[in-house]
Amino acid sequence: CLQEHVKDEL
Amino acid sequence: MNLFRLAGDMTHLLSIVVLLLKIRTTKSCAGISLKTQELYALVFVTRYLDLFSRYVSFYNSVMKLVFLGTSFAIVWYMRYHKVVKQTYNKDEDTFKHYFLVLPSFVLALLIPHAFNTVEILWTFSIYLEAVAILPQLVLLQRSRNIDNLTGNYVFLLGGYRVLYLFNWVYRLFMEENHKMRWIRDFVEILNTAWMSGLVQTALYADFFYYYIKSWKNREKLKLTA
């Protein structure tokens, strides 16, 4: 899911 | 990590370097909104609560510490440094914190990623980051002359958001194993991070317009209300 995508960002 | 993400992070880092450079070399924070800087410090604290509990990469951990450290250093300079604090445009920086913090928090409670403290605060930080630039943009509108470093700072900060948007589009199309997966994900485009990122980028549109115009005409940057 997209939310999981951005979790490894800053 | 793709090139857009790296370029976005570096632009973000560079914006902070430019701001610290302005503060340290000119001993002035004229044109910089303390409200925005305090909101960014709050954004980083609430987003990086998992700093020690969830390891992603060495790069991520170092960058998180840098963002936390520099945001607090900037707030310290503006509030307590005996020379710098006198240059702060206190009377023009009147945007109220709670006007942005409260709606962000309510929204995070309504639409959290998962219902626990860390996740709610993470969601809150995403919403808050989207609008934290507003006091700064309002202050720029009120300033007669915007010095180059301040203009470059806001430009780089906006650039970081644009690059992050490119990064998300890139990831959406390149990181899926299943070919049709992106269609389902595209429906999900209305999710927290994307919408906040889009809003945040849109907020800069006006600023970009005047920044590029002043650069083309070789004039000093000035925002007209």
Coordinates of C-alpha atoms in Angstrom, one line a residue:
Chain A
C1 CA 0.0 0.0 0.0
L2 CA 1.1 3.5 -0.6
Q3 CA 1.2 4.4 3.1
E4 CA 3.8 1.7 3.5
H5 CA 5.8 3.2 0.7
V6 CA 6.3 6.5 2.4
K7 CA 7.2 4.9 5.7
D8 CA 10.8 4.3 4.6
E9 CA 11.1 8.0 3.5
L10 CA 12.0 11.0 5.5
Chain B
M1 CA 16.1 4.6 -3.3
N2 CA 15.6 6.4 -6.6
L3 CA 17.2 9.5 -7.9
F4 CA 14.2 11.8 -7.3
R5 CA 14.1 10.8 -3.6
L6 CA 17.8 11.4 -3.2
A7 CA 17.6 14.7 -5.0
G8 CA 14.6 15.6 -2.9
D9 CA 16.4 14.8 0.4
M10 CA 19.5 16.7 -0.8
T11 CA 17.5 19.7 -1.7
H12 CA 15.8 19.6 1.7
L13 CA 19.2 19.3 3.4
L14 CA 20.5 22.2 1.2
S15 CA 17.6 24.4 2.2
I16 CA 18.5 23.9 5.9
V17 CA 22.2 24.5 5.2
V18 CA 21.3 27.8 3.4
L19 CA 19.1 28.9 6.3
L20 CA 21.8 28.1 8.9
L21 CA 24.4 29.8 6.7
K22 CA 22.2 32.9 6.6
I23 CA 21.8 32.9 10.3
R24 CA 25.4 32.2 11.2
T25 CA 27.2 34.4 8.7
T26 CA 24.8 37.5 8.6
K27 CA 23.8 37.0 12.3
S28 CA 20.3 37.7 11.1
C29 CA 17.0 35.8 10.8
A30 CA 15.2 38.7 9.1
G31 CA 12.4 37.4 6.9
I32 CA 12.4 33.9 8.5
S33 CA 9.2 32.8 10.3
L34 CA 9.9 31.4 13.8
K35 CA 6.4 29.9 13.7
T36 CA 7.2 27.8 10.6
Q37 CA 10.6 26.7 12.1
E38 CA 8.8 25.6 15.4
L39 CA 6.2 23.7 13.4
Y40 CA 9.0 21.9 11.5
A41 CA 10.7 21.0 14.8
L42 CA 7.3 19.6 15.9
V43 CA 6.9 17.7 12.5
F44 CA 10.3 16.0 12.9
V45 CA 9.7 15.1 16.6
T46 CA 6.3 13.5 15.9
R47 CA 7.4 11.8 12.7
Y48 CA 10.6 10.3 14.0
L49 CA 9.3 8.7 17.2
D50 CA 10.2 5.4 15.7
L51 CA 13.8 6.4 15.2
F52 CA 15.1 3.9 17.7
S53 CA 12.4 1.2 17.4
R54 CA 12.2 0.8 13.6
Y55 CA 15.5 0.7 11.6
V56 CA 15.2 1.4 7.9
S57 CA 18.8 2.2 6.9
F58 CA 21.9 4.0 8.2
Y59 CA 21.2 6.8 5.7
N60 CA 17.6 7.3 7.1
S61 CA 18.7 7.3 10.7
V62 CA 21.5 9.8 10.1
M63 CA 19.3 12.1 8.1
K64 CA 16.5 11.9 10.8
L65 CA 19.1 13.0 13.4
V66 CA 20.3 15.8 11.2
F67 CA 16.8 17.1 10.6
L68 CA 16.0 16.9 14.3
G69 CA 19.2 18.6 15.3
T70 CA 19.2 21.4 12.7
S71 CA 15.5 22.2 13.3
F72 CA 16.1 22.7 17.0
A73 CA 19.3 24.6 16.3
I74 CA 17.4 27.1 14.1
V75 CA 14.7 27.6 16.7
W76 CA 17.4 28.1 19.4
Y77 CA 19.1 30.7 17.3
M78 CA 15.9 32.6 16.6
R79 CA 14.7 32.5 20.2
Y80 CA 17.8 32.7 22.3
H81 CA 20.9 33.9 20.4
K82 CA 21.4 37.4 21.7
V83 CA 22.2 39.0 18.3
V84 CA 20.1 36.9 16.0
K85 CA 16.9 37.1 18.1
Q86 CA 16.9 40.9 17.7
T87 CA 16.6 40.6 13.9
Y88 CA 13.4 38.5 14.1
N89 CA 10.4 40.1 12.5
K90 CA 8.2 39.3 15.5
D91 CA 5.4 41.8 14.7
E92 CA 5.0 40.5 11.1
D93 CA 5.1 36.8 12.1
T94 CA 1.6 36.7 13.6
F95 CA 0.3 33.4 12.2
K96 CA -1.1 31.3 15.1
H97 CA 0.4 27.9 15.6
Y98 CA -2.8 26.3 16.8
F99 CA -4.6 27.3 13.6
L100 CA -2.5 24.7 11.8
V101 CA -1.7 22.3 14.6
L102 CA -5.3 21.7 15.8
P103 CA -6.9 20.8 12.4
S104 CA -3.9 18.6 11.6
F105 CA -4.3 16.8 14.8
V106 CA -8.1 16.4 14.4
L107 CA -7.6 15.1 10.9
A108 CA -4.9 12.6 12.1
L109 CA -7.4 11.3 14.7
L110 CA -10.1 10.9 12.1
I111 CA -7.9 9.3 9.4
P112 CA -4.9 7.6 11.1
H113 CA -2.8 5.0 9.4
A114 CA -3.4 2.8 12.4
F115 CA -4.9 3.5 15.8
N116 CA -2.0 3.9 18.2
T117 CA -0.1 6.9 19.5
V118 CA 3.0 6.5 17.2
E119 CA 0.8 6.1 14.1
I120 CA -1.5 9.0 14.9
L121 CA 1.4 11.3 15.5
W122 CA 3.1 10.1 12.3
T123 CA -0.1 10.9 10.4
F124 CA -0.3 14.3 12.2
S125 CA 3.3 15.1 11.1
I126 CA 2.4 14.4 7.5
Y127 CA -0.6 16.8 7.6
L128 CA 1.3 19.4 9.6
E129 CA 4.3 19.4 7.2
A130 CA 2.0 20.1 4.4
V131 CA 0.9 23.4 5.9
A132 CA 3.8 24.4 8.1
I133 CA 5.2 26.7 5.4
L134 CA 2.1 29.0 5.6
P135 CA 3.4 31.3 8.3
Q136 CA 6.7 31.7 6.3
L137 CA 4.8 32.5 3.1
V138 CA 2.6 35.0 4.9
L139 CA 5.7 36.7 6.3
L140 CA 7.3 36.8 2.9
Q141 CA 4.1 38.5 1.6
R142 CA 4.5 41.2 4.3
S143 CA 8.2 41.7 3.8
R144 CA 9.1 44.6 1.4
N145 CA 12.5 43.2 0.3
I146 CA 13.3 39.5 0.5
D147 CA 17.1 38.8 0.7
N148 CA 18.6 36.3 -1.6
L149 CA 19.3 33.7 1.0
T150 CA 15.7 33.7 2.3
G151 CA 14.4 33.5 -1.2
N152 CA 16.7 30.6 -2.0
Y153 CA 15.8 28.9 1.2
V154 CA 12.0 28.9 0.4
F155 CA 12.7 27.9 -3.2
L156 CA 14.8 24.9 -2.1
L157 CA 12.2 23.9 0.4
G158 CA 9.5 24.0 -2.4
G159 CA 11.9 22.1 -4.7
Y160 CA 12.2 19.3 -2.2
R161 CA 8.4 18.8 -2.3
V162 CA 8.2 18.8 -6.1
L163 CA 11.0 16.2 -6.2
Y164 CA 9.3 14.1 -3.6
L165 CA 6.1 14.1 -5.7
F166 CA 8.2 12.8 -8.7
N167 CA 9.7 10.2 -6.4
W168 CA 6.2 9.0 -5.5
V169 CA 5.0 8.8 -9.1
Y170 CA 8.3 6.9 -9.9
R171 CA 7.8 4.5 -7.1
L172 CA 4.2 3.9 -7.9
F173 CA 5.1 2.7 -11.4
M174 CA 8.5 1.1 -10.9
E175 CA 8.2 -0.7 -7.6
E176 CA 5.2 -2.9 -8.3
N177 CA 5.6 -6.6 -9.0
H178 CA 2.1 -7.0 -10.4
K179 CA 1.5 -5.2 -13.6
M180 CA -2.0 -4.1 -12.8
R181 CA -1.3 -3.2 -9.3
W182 CA -0.8 0.5 -10.0
I183 CA -4.4 0.9 -11.1
R184 CA -5.6 -0.1 -7.6
D185 CA -3.0 2.1 -6.1
F186 CA -4.0 5.0 -8.3
V187 CA -7.5 4.9 -6.7
E188 CA -5.6 5.1 -3.4
I189 CA -4.1 8.4 -4.6
L190 CA -6.4 10.3 -2.2
N191 CA -4.5 8.9 0.8
T192 CA -2.8 10.9 3.5
A193 CA 0.7 11.4 2.2
W194 CA -0.1 12.1 -1.4
M195 CA -2.8 14.6 -0.7
S196 CA -0.7 16.4 1.9
G197 CA 2.3 16.4 -0.5
L198 CA 0.1 17.8 -3.3
V199 CA -1.3 20.5 -1.1
Q200 CA 2.1 21.4 0.1
T201 CA 3.5 21.7 -3.4
A202 CA 0.5 23.8 -4.5
L203 CA 1.2 26.2 -1.7
Y204 CA 4.5 27.0 -3.3
A205 CA 3.2 27.6 -6.8
D206 CA 2.6 31.3 -6.2
F207 CA 6.0 31.7 -4.6
F208 CA 7.7 29.9 -7.5
Y209 CA 6.0 32.2 -10.0
Y210 CA 7.4 35.4 -8.4
Y211 CA 10.8 33.7 -7.7
I212 CA 11.3 32.8 -11.4
K213 CA 10.0 36.1 -12.5
S214 CA 12.4 38.1 -10.4
W215 CA 15.2 35.8 -11.5
K216 CA 14.4 36.3 -15.2
N217 CA 14.1 40.1 -14.8
R218 CA 17.2 40.2 -12.5
E219 CA 15.2 42.1 -9.9
K220 CA 15.0 41.7 -6.1
L221 CA 12.4 39.2 -5.1
K222 CA 9.2 40.8 -3.9
L223 CA 5.8 39.2 -3.4
T224 CA 2.8 41.4 -4.0
A225 CA -0.2 40.6 -2.0

